[in-house]
Short mmCIF file of C-alpha atoms in Angstrom, two decimals:
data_model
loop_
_atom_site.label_atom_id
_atom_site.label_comp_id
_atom_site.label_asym_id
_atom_site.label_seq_id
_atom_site.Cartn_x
_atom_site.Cartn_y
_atom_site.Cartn_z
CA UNK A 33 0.00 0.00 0.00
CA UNK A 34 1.09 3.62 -1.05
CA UNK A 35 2.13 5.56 1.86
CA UNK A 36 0.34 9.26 1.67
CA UNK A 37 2.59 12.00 1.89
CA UNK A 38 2.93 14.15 5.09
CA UNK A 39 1.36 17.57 5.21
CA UNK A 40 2.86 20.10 4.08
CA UNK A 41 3.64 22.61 7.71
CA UNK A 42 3.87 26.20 6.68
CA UNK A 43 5.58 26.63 10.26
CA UNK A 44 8.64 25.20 10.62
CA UNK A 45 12.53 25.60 10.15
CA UNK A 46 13.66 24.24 6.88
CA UNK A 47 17.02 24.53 5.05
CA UNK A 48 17.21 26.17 1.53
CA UNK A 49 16.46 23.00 -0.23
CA UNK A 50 13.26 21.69 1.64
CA UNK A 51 11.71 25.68 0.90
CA UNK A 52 12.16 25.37 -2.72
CA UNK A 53 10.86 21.49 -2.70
CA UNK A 54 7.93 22.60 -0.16
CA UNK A 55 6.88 24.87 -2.42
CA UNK A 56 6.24 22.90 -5.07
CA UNK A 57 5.08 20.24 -3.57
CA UNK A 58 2.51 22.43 -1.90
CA UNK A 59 1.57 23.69 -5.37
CA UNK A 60 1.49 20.69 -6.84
CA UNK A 61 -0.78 19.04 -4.47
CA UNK A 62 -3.35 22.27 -4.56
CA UNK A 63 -2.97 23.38 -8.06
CA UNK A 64 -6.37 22.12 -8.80
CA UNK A 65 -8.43 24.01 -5.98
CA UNK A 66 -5.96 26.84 -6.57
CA UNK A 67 -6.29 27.06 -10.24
CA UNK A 68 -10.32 26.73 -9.79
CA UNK A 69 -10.81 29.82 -7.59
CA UNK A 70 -7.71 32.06 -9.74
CA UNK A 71 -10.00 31.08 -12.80
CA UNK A 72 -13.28 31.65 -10.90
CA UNK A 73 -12.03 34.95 -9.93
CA UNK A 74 -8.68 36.13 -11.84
CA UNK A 75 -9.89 35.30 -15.25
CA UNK A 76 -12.29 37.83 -16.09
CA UNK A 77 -10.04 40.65 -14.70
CA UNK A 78 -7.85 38.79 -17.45
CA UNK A 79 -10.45 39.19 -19.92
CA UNK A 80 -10.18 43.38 -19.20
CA UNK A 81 -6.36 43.41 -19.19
CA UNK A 82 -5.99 42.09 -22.43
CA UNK A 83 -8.34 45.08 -23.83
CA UNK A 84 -6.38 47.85 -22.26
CA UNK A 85 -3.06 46.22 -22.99
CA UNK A 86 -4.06 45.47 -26.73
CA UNK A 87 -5.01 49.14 -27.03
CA UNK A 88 -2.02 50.16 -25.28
CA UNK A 89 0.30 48.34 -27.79
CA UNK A 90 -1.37 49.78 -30.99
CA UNK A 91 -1.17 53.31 -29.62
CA UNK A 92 2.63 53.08 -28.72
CA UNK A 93 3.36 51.44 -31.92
CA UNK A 94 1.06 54.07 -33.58
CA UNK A 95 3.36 56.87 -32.18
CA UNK A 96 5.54 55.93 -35.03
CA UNK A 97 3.27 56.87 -37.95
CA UNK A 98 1.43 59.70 -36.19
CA UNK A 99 1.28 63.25 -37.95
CA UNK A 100 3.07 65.44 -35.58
CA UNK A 101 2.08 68.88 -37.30
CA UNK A 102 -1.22 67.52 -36.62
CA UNK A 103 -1.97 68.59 -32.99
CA UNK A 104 -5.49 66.67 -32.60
CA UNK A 105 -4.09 63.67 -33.83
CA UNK A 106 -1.12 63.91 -31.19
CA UNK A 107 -3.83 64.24 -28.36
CA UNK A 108 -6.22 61.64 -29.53
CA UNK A 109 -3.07 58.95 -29.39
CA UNK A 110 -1.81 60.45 -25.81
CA UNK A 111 -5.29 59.84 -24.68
CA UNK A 112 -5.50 56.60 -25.73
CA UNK A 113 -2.63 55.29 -24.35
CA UNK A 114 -3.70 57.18 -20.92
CA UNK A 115 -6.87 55.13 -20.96
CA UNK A 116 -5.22 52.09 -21.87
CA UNK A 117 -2.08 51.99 -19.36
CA UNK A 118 -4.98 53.20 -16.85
CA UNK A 119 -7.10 50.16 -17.88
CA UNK A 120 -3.69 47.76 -17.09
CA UNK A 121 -3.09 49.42 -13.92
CA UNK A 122 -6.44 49.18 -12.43
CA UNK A 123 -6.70 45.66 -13.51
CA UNK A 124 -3.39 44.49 -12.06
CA UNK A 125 -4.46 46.16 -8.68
CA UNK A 126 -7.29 43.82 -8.76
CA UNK A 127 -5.63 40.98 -9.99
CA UNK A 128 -2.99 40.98 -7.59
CA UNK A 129 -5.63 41.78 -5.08
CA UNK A 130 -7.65 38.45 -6.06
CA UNK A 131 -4.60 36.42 -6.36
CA UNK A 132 -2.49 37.21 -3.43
CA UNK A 133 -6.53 36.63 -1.57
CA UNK A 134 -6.99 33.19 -3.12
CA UNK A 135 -4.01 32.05 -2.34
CA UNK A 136 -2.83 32.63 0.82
CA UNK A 137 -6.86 32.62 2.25
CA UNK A 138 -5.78 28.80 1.30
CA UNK A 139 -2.85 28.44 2.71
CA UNK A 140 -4.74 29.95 6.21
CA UNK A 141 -7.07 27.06 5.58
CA UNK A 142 -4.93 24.34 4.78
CA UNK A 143 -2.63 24.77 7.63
CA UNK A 144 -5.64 25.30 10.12
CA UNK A 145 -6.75 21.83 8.95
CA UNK A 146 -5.95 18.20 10.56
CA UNK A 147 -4.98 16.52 6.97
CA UNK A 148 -4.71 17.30 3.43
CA UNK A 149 -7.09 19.48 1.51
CA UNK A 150 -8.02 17.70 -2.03
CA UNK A 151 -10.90 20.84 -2.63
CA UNK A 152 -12.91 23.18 0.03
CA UNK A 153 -15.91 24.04 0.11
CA UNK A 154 -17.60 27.69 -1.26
CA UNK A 155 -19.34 28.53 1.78
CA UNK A 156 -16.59 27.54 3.65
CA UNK A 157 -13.84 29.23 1.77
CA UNK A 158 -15.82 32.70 1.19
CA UNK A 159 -15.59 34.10 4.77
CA UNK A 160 -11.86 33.60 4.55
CA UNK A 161 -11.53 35.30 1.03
CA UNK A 162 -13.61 38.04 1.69
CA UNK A 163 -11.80 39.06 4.59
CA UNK A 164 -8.38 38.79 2.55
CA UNK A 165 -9.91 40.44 0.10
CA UNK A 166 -9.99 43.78 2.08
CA UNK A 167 -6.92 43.60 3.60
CA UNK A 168 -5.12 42.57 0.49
CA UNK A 169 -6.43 45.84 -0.92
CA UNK A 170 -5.71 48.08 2.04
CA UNK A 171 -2.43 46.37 1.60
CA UNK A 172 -1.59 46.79 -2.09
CA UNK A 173 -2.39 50.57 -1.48
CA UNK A 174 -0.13 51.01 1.59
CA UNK A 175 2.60 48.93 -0.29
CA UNK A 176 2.15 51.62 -3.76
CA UNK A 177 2.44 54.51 -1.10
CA UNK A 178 5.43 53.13 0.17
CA UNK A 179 7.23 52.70 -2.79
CA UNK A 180 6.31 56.27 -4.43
CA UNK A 181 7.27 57.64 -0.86
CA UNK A 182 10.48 55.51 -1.15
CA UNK A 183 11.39 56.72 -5.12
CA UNK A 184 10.31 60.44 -3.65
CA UNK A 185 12.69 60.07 -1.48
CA UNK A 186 15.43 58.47 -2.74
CA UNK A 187 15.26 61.22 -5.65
CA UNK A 188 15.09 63.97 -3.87
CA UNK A 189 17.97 63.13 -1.63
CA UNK A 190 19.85 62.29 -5.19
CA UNK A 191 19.03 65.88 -6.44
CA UNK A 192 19.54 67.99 -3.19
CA UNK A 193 22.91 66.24 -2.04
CA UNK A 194 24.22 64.53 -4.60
CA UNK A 195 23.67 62.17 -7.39
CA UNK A 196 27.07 60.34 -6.25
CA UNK A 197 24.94 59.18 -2.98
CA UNK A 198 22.23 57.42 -5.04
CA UNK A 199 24.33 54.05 -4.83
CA UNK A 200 24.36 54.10 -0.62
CA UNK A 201 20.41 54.81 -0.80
CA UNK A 202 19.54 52.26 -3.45
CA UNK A 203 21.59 49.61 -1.70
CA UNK A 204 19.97 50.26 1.32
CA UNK A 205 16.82 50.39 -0.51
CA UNK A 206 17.22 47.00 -1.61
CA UNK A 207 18.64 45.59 1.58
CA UNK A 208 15.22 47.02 3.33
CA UNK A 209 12.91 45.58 -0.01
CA UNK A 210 13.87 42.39 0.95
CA UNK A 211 12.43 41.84 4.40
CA UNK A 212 9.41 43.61 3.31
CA UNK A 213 8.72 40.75 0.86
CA UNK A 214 7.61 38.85 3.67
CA UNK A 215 4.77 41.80 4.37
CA UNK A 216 2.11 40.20 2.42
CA UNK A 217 1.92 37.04 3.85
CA UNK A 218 2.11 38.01 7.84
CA UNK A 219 -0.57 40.76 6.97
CA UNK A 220 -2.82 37.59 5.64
CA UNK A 221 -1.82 34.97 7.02
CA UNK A 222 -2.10 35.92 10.47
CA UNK A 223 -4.43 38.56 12.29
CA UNK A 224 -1.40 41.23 12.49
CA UNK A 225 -2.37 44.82 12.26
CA UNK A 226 -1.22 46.61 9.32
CA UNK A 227 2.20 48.41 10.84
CA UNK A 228 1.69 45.09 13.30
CA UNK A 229 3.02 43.22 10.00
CA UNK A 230 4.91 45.83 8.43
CA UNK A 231 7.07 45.62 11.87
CA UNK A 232 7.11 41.86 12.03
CA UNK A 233 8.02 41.22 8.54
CA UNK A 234 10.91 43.82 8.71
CA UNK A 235 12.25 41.83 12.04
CA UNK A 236 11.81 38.49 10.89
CA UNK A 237 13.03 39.51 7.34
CA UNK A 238 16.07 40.99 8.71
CA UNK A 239 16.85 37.74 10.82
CA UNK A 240 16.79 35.30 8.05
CA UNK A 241 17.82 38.07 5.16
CA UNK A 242 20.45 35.92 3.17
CA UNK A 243 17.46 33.01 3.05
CA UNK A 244 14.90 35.00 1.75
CA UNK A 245 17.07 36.87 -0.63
CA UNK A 246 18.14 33.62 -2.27
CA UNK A 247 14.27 32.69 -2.05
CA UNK A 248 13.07 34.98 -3.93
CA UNK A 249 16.25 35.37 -6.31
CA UNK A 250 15.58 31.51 -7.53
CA UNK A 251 12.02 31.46 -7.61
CA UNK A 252 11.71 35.26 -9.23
CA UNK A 253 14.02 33.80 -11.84
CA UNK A 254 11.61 30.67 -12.88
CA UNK A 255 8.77 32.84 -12.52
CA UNK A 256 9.55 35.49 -14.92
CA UNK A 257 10.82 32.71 -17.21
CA UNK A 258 7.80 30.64 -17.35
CA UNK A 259 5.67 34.16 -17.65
CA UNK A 260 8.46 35.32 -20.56
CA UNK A 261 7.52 31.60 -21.84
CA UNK A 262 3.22 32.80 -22.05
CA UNK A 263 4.47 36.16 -23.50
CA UNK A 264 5.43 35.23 -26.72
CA UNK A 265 2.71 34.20 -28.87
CA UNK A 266 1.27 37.75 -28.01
CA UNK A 267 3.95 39.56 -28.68
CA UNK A 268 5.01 38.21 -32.01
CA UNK A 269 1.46 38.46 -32.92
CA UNK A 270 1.79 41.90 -32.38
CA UNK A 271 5.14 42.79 -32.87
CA UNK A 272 4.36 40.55 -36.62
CA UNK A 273 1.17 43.05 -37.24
CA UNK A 274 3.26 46.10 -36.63
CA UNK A 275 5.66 45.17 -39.48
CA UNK A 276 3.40 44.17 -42.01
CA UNK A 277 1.32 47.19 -41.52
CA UNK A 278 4.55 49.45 -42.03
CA UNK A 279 5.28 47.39 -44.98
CA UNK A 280 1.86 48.03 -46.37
CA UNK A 281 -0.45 45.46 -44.54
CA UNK A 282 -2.38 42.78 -45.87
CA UNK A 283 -6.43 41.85 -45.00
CA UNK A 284 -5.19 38.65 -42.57
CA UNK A 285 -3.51 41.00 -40.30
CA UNK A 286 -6.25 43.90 -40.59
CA UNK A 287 -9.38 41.08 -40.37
CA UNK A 288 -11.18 40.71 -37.15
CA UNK A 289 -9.98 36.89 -37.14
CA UNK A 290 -6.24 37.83 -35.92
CA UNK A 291 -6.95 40.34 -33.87
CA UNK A 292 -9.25 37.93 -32.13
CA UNK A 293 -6.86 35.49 -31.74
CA UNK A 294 -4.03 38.90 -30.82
CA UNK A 295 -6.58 39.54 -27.86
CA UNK A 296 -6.72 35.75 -26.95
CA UNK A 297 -2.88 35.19 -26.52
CA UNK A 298 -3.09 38.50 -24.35
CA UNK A 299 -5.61 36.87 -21.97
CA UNK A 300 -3.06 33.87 -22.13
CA UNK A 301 -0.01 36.25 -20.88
CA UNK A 302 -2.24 38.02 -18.47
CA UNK A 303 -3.64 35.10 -16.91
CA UNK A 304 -0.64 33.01 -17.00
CA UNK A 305 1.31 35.74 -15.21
CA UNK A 306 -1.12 35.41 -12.21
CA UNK A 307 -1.20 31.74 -12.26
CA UNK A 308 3.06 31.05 -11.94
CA UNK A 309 3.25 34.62 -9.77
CA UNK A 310 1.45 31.84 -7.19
CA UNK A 311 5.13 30.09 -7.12
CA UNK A 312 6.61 33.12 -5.40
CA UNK A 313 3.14 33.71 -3.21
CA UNK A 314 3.60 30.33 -1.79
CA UNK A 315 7.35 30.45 -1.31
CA UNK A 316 7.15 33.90 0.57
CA UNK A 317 4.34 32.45 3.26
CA UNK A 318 6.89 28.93 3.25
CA UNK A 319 10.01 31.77 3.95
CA UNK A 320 7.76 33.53 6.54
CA UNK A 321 6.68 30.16 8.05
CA UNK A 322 10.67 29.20 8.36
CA UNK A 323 11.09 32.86 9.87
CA UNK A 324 8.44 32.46 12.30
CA UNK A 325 9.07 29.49 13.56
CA UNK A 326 12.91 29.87 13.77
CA UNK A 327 12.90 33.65 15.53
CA UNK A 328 9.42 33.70 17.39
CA UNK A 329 8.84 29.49 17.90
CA UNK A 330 5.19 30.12 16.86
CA UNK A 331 4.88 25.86 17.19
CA UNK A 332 6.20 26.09 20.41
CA UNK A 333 4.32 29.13 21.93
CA UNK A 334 0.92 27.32 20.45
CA UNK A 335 1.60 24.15 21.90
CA UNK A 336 1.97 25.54 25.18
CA UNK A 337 -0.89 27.80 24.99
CA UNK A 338 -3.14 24.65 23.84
CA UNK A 339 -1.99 23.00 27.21
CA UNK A 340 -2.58 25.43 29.41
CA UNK A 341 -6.11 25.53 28.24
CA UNK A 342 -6.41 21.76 29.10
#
């Protein structure tokens, strides 16, 4: 008789090695519960993206045919691509607000449960998202106003002192950007207050810095590989339009057909970039489960608290 595989523990001290295979073991073991709920929910954010990013790729290549002398014409393409870069970044606000919900409201449940998790009930799950769901988004927006607060800074320091002291601040920039990875998954994972996380992650980040960096260096890499991977058949589609329009066009390229099947391959990169970005997701609540458990002994403390309430 097969013997079933232990449960993955989000909290617990592992080496290098067992973090990377952890992760995708855990995503390999949930990918159909997690792919469900991302398509449920992801896909027809997806569906918007690919408008405002098609539109957004015909204006910029546009740019290069546009009658300058022709001020109404300039205007109409700036306002276009305004519109259309608006359209991508409101959509990947709520994309990344819906993923980063589904999957670590799921992670919350499967390590709050005695055994495995082969699917999970609506009703059940929905309490859990919804609550994720607003602190993911209070969450993305405090992590945007850090980071124009952070460039604000880091710029005006550049242009008061001097540009020479740009490589001290971006190095520390970096140094800090790394603990603050961890952010996202002790603000949803856990019932931390927002500066509550922001705190913890910097503390535990700090204390296991070298770890996460290498993380997060290995699994960014295959992430924006596999996503690179998605991204081509759109982009040659449109990158192949652009030329044959400058070289005259023909009706395939013009017809309704390929531009249908142009939008399709952008749902394909849009959606695909949310469905691998759940590699890293996982990883950095499997880095902040090693970090937890290894500075604070959250098995430990729980164990004894369980106890005492015998």
């Amino acid at each position: 008789m097969e013997s079933k595989a232990k449960k993955i523990l989000i909290y617990k001290v592992r080496n290098f090695s067992e973090k990377f295979d952890d992760t995708f073991a855990f995503v390999r073991e949930n990918w159909k519960v997690l792919f469900k709920y991302l398509t449920y929910l992801v896909l027809p954010v997806c569906l918007v993206q690919a408008v405002g990013l098609n539109s957004y790729m015909e204006s910029v290549f546009d740019m290069s045919s546009v009658n300058s002398s022709r001020s109404s014409d300039v205007v109409s393409l700036l306002q276009n691509v305004g519109w259309s870069y608006g359209i991508i970044v409101l959509t990947s606000i709520i994309g990344a607000m819906l993923q980063l919900s589904v999957v670590y409201a799921y992670i919350s449940y499967y390590n709050g449960s005695e055994d495995h998790l082969v699917d999970v009930a609506g009703s059940t799950f929905k309490p859990l998202l919804m609550k994720n769901l607003k602190r993911s988004g209070l969450a993305i927006l405090f992590w945007i106003g850090l980071s124009v607060l952070g460039i604000f800074v880091t710029v005006t320091l550049g242009y008061l002192l001097s540009w020479w002291i740009l490589l001290p601040i971006i190095l520390g920039v970096v140094a800090v950007a790394i603990p603050l990875m961890l952010f996202m998954p002790a603000y949803l994972l856990e019932d931390n207050p927002l500066f509550g996380a922001l705190s913890k992650a910097i503390r535990l980040g700090f204390a296991t810095w070298w770890g996460t960096f290498a993380l997060i260096l290995v699994l960014g890499f295959i992430v924006s590989f596999f996503q690179g991977i998605f991204a081509i058949p759109y982009y040659i589609t449109v990158v192949v339009k652009t030329i044959m329009g400058l070289q005259g066009g023909s009706e395939f390229f013009d017809s309704a057909g390929y531009s249908f099947m142009t939008y399709l391959f952008g749902v394909l990169q849009s959606f695909a970039t949310y469905l691998v970005g759940t590699i890293l997701a996982v990883g950095l609540a499997i880095q902040y489960g090693h970090a937890s458990e290894k500075i604070d002994h959250v098995t430990m403390e729980d164990n004894i608290n369980r106890f005492e309430e015998l």
